[in-house]
Tab-separated table of C-alpha atoms in Angstrom:
chain	number	residue	atom	x	y	z
A	154	ARG	CA	-137.145	101.916	186.783
A	155	GLN	CA	-140.740	102.616	187.786
A	156	VAL	CA	-142.123	100.240	185.200
A	157	LEU	CA	-140.207	97.250	186.564
A	158	VAL	CA	-140.370	98.610	190.048
A	159	ALA	CA	-144.667	98.261	189.288
A	160	THR	CA	-143.950	94.677	187.715
A	161	TYR	CA	-142.704	93.621	191.324
A	162	VAL	CA	-145.547	95.466	193.251
A	163	SER	CA	-148.169	93.398	191.073
A	164	PHE	CA	-146.150	90.657	191.243
A	165	ALA	CA	-145.968	90.786	194.926
A	166	MET	CA	-149.887	91.171	195.591
A	167	ALA	CA	-151.155	88.768	192.820
A	168	VAL	CA	-149.235	86.490	194.945
A	169	LEU	CA	-150.677	87.224	198.587
A	170	CYS	CA	-154.137	86.953	196.851
A	171	GLY	CA	-153.242	83.534	195.412
A	172	VAL	CA	-152.223	82.392	199.169
A	173	TYR	CA	-155.249	83.040	200.064
A	174	LEU	CA	-157.103	81.136	196.844
A	175	ILE	CA	-155.108	78.375	197.677
A	176	ALA	CA	-155.684	77.933	200.946
A	177	VAL	CA	-159.641	78.368	199.807
A	178	ALA	CA	-159.887	76.247	196.346
A	179	GLY	CA	-156.612	73.795	196.791
A	180	PRO	CA	-152.851	73.349	195.833
A	181	VAL	CA	-154.111	73.580	192.060
A	182	LEU	CA	-154.087	77.087	191.860
A	183	LEU	CA	-150.338	77.155	192.978
A	184	LEU	CA	-149.771	75.660	189.865
A	185	ILE	CA	-151.939	78.062	187.678
A	186	GLY	CA	-150.133	80.714	189.515
A	187	ALA	CA	-146.700	79.740	188.567
A	188	ALA	CA	-147.751	79.383	185.300
A	189	SER	CA	-149.153	83.036	184.824
A	190	ILE	CA	-146.013	84.381	186.753
A	191	LEU	CA	-143.875	82.553	184.375
A	192	ALA	CA	-145.894	83.858	181.236
A	193	GLY	CA	-145.730	87.144	182.539
A	194	ILE	CA	-142.167	87.455	183.254
A	195	LEU	CA	-141.286	85.543	179.585
A	196	TYR	CA	-142.791	87.989	177.673
A	197	THR	CA	-140.084	90.065	177.430
A	198	GLY	CA	-137.813	88.368	179.115
A	199	GLY	CA	-135.200	85.291	179.019
A	200	PRO	CA	-132.696	84.764	176.051
A	201	ARG	CA	-136.817	84.669	173.524
A	202	PRO	CA	-139.139	86.378	174.770
A	203	TYR	CA	-141.938	85.224	173.232
A	204	GLY	CA	-143.843	88.608	172.872
A	205	TYR	CA	-141.220	89.385	170.129
A	206	GLU	CA	-141.229	85.812	168.199
A	207	GLY	CA	-145.296	86.382	167.151
A	208	LEU	CA	-146.523	84.154	169.914
A	209	GLY	CA	-147.191	86.950	172.177
A	210	GLU	CA	-151.573	86.683	171.112
A	211	VAL	CA	-151.571	83.079	171.864
A	212	PHE	CA	-150.158	83.501	175.198
A	213	VAL	CA	-152.811	86.705	175.955
A	214	PHE	CA	-155.546	84.117	174.096
A	215	LEU	CA	-154.490	81.242	176.983
A	216	PHE	CA	-154.010	83.388	180.528
A	217	PHE	CA	-156.243	86.322	179.905
A	218	GLY	CA	-158.785	84.329	178.260
A	219	VAL	CA	-159.089	80.372	179.402
A	220	VAL	CA	-156.991	80.492	182.925
A	221	ALA	CA	-158.417	83.560	184.181
A	222	VAL	CA	-162.558	82.695	183.209
A	223	THR	CA	-162.151	78.901	183.881
A	224	GLY	CA	-159.637	79.237	187.231
A	225	SER	CA	-161.932	82.349	188.952
A	226	TYR	CA	-165.009	79.701	188.111
A	227	TYR	CA	-162.943	77.051	189.742
A	228	VAL	CA	-162.230	78.996	192.312
A	229	GLN	CA	-165.391	79.423	193.371
A	230	GLN	CA	-167.256	76.407	192.758
A	231	GLN	CA	-164.258	73.716	192.681
A	232	ASP	CA	-165.811	72.165	189.463
A	233	LEU	CA	-164.798	73.193	185.586
A	234	PRO	CA	-168.612	72.692	183.317
A	235	TRP	CA	-167.626	73.064	179.458
A	236	GLU	CA	-169.425	76.715	179.998
A	237	ALA	CA	-166.775	77.688	181.754
A	238	PHE	CA	-164.753	77.291	178.404
A	239	ALA	CA	-166.810	78.229	176.312
A	240	LEU	CA	-167.191	81.957	178.172
A	241	ALA	CA	-163.455	82.111	178.142
A	242	VAL	CA	-162.752	82.305	174.194
A	243	PRO	CA	-164.653	85.763	173.932
A	244	VAL	CA	-163.166	87.082	176.867
A	245	GLY	CA	-159.889	85.550	175.859
A	246	LEU	CA	-160.512	86.573	172.310
A	247	LEU	CA	-161.071	90.322	173.013
A	248	ALA	CA	-158.082	90.278	175.563
A	249	SER	CA	-155.614	89.189	172.174
A	250	ALA	CA	-157.395	91.942	170.045
A	251	ILE	CA	-155.817	94.500	172.553
A	252	LEU	CA	-152.124	93.572	171.778
A	253	VAL	CA	-153.274	93.268	167.895
A	254	VAL	CA	-154.122	96.976	167.906
A	255	ASN	CA	-150.820	97.394	170.071
A	256	ASN	CA	-148.820	95.666	167.575
A	257	ILE	CA	-150.180	96.891	164.535
A	258	ARG	CA	-149.299	100.228	166.030
A	259	ASP	CA	-146.343	99.564	166.818
A	260	ILE	CA	-144.952	97.405	163.161
A	261	ASP	CA	-142.169	99.931	162.267
A	262	THR	CA	-140.546	100.611	165.010
A	263	ASP	CA	-140.692	96.844	165.997
A	264	ARG	CA	-139.747	95.262	162.447
A	265	ARG	CA	-136.577	97.810	163.325
A	266	ALA	CA	-135.693	96.491	166.013
A	267	ASN	CA	-136.419	93.599	165.063
A	268	LYS	CA	-139.159	91.691	167.223
A	269	ARG	CA	-140.729	89.492	165.727
A	270	THR	CA	-144.782	90.354	166.413
A	271	LEU	CA	-147.323	88.147	165.189
A	272	ALA	CA	-148.236	92.025	163.454
A	273	VAL	CA	-145.089	92.042	162.153
A	274	ARG	CA	-144.630	88.646	160.556
A	275	LEU	CA	-148.075	89.077	158.907
A	276	GLY	CA	-148.211	92.675	157.688
A	277	ARG	CA	-150.255	95.374	158.386
A	278	GLU	CA	-152.964	94.224	156.551
A	279	ARG	CA	-153.661	90.625	157.625
A	280	THR	CA	-153.555	92.012	161.152
A	281	ARG	CA	-155.964	94.151	160.137
A	282	ARG	CA	-157.754	91.298	158.811
A	283	LEU	CA	-157.226	89.220	162.190
A	284	PHE	CA	-158.312	92.735	164.220
A	285	ALA	CA	-161.483	91.710	162.756
A	286	ALA	CA	-162.201	88.872	162.781
A	287	MET	CA	-160.721	87.817	166.305
A	288	VAL	CA	-163.457	91.008	166.932
A	289	ALA	CA	-166.433	89.277	165.273
A	290	LEU	CA	-165.961	85.541	166.676
A	291	ALA	CA	-165.868	87.048	170.313
A	292	PHE	CA	-169.360	87.831	169.111
A	293	LEU	CA	-170.164	84.665	167.663
A	294	THR	CA	-169.457	82.944	170.514
A	295	ALA	CA	-170.546	84.090	173.133
A	296	PRO	CA	-174.250	82.843	172.988
A	297	ILE	CA	-172.580	79.168	172.859
A	298	PRO	CA	-173.608	78.677	176.290
A	299	TRP	CA	-176.855	79.050	175.974
A	300	LEU	CA	-177.204	77.630	171.906
A	301	LEU	CA	-175.787	74.822	173.179
A	302	GLY	CA	-176.068	74.631	176.572
A	303	PRO	CA	-177.946	75.438	179.808
A	304	LEU	CA	-178.128	79.226	180.013
A	305	SER	CA	-180.262	81.784	178.467
A	306	PRO	CA	-180.210	84.367	176.022
A	307	TRP	CA	-179.346	87.140	178.469
A	308	LEU	CA	-175.998	86.788	177.100
A	309	LEU	CA	-176.714	88.497	174.212
A	310	LEU	CA	-176.768	91.614	175.971
A	311	VAL	CA	-172.754	91.465	174.505
A	312	VAL	CA	-174.662	92.976	171.073
A	313	LEU	CA	-174.590	96.089	173.261
A	314	THR	CA	-171.416	96.839	172.611
A	315	ALA	CA	-170.923	96.102	168.599
A	316	PRO	CA	-171.526	99.891	167.950
A	317	LEU	CA	-167.985	100.195	169.418
A	318	ALA	CA	-166.824	97.096	168.426
A	319	VAL	CA	-167.824	98.249	164.881
A	320	SER	CA	-165.723	101.793	165.608
A	321	LEU	CA	-162.852	100.236	166.079
A	322	VAL	CA	-162.741	97.944	163.751
A	323	ARG	CA	-162.835	101.193	160.878
A	324	THR	CA	-160.900	103.272	162.797
A	325	VAL	CA	-158.279	100.252	162.852
A	326	ALA	CA	-158.899	98.965	159.305
A	327	THR	CA	-157.905	103.036	157.646
A	328	HIS	CA	-155.580	104.932	160.714
A	329	THR	CA	-151.624	104.455	160.926
A	330	ASP	CA	-150.990	107.377	163.049
A	331	GLY	CA	-149.821	106.407	166.691
A	332	PRO	CA	-152.540	108.702	168.070
A	333	THR	CA	-155.041	107.497	166.266
A	334	LEU	CA	-154.050	103.789	167.356
A	335	ASN	CA	-153.471	104.774	170.682
A	336	GLY	CA	-157.064	106.251	170.784
A	337	ALA	CA	-157.754	102.900	169.348
A	338	LEU	CA	-156.175	100.685	172.151
A	339	ALA	CA	-158.234	102.802	174.736
A	340	GLY	CA	-160.930	101.751	172.662
A	341	ALA	CA	-160.065	98.252	172.759
A	342	GLY	CA	-159.522	97.780	176.127
A	343	MET	CA	-162.913	99.590	176.885
A	344	LEU	CA	-164.600	97.104	174.684
A	345	GLU	CA	-162.908	93.821	176.605
A	346	PHE	CA	-164.353	95.807	180.086
A	347	LEU	CA	-167.724	96.389	178.754
A	348	PHE	CA	-168.079	93.473	176.472
A	349	CYS	CA	-167.289	91.449	179.932
A	350	VAL	CA	-169.274	93.795	182.800
A	351	LEU	CA	-172.553	92.864	179.444
A	352	LEU	CA	-171.195	88.575	178.936
A	353	ALA	CA	-171.190	87.795	183.494
A	354	SER	CA	-174.550	89.888	183.802
A	355	GLY	CA	-175.990	87.390	181.246
A	356	VAL	CA	-174.537	84.579	183.163
A	357	TRP	CA	-175.810	86.235	186.263
A	358	LEU	CA	-179.522	86.710	184.379
A	359	SER	CA	-179.482	83.283	183.385
């Protein structure tokens, strides 16, 4: 019940913010907001929750990466250059990686509950490799707007989070116990936060 109340409060606050953003950036934000709310509800709700069908990571990448970054840029500039989409890729990858850690931790209980998450479908070892690949790809894609576009090497500030990333990959690859993976889950959230702060700082300094 507490989670349900928190969900309704969060959605209500999002709608209030959305009303202002629609007034600023136009009705296209209404469609984006409606799609985002629907995606949030259908993750674990509805007749076939997509979070239990192995699609959770895909939708997190889209809505916490592509939609979040490009939508934020569009609200401020009413424009969508390719660099906004490029910068959304590492953000979305690390957001999805948080969910991957969560699903690795819960793989046994999810399997017993017939929740067909991506981790359940792939198995523990392949999901661990997927996590490592997503983290690595985030670092590889972050400099693209500098290498192929107008931004500067300041985007490489994200490399400062590499030690944390390496530590998380090692932990996820070698542990199965809940407490350790809970710590890795928190660490993955911190990696996303620090990476995004440094990435945004690199954009600003560019």
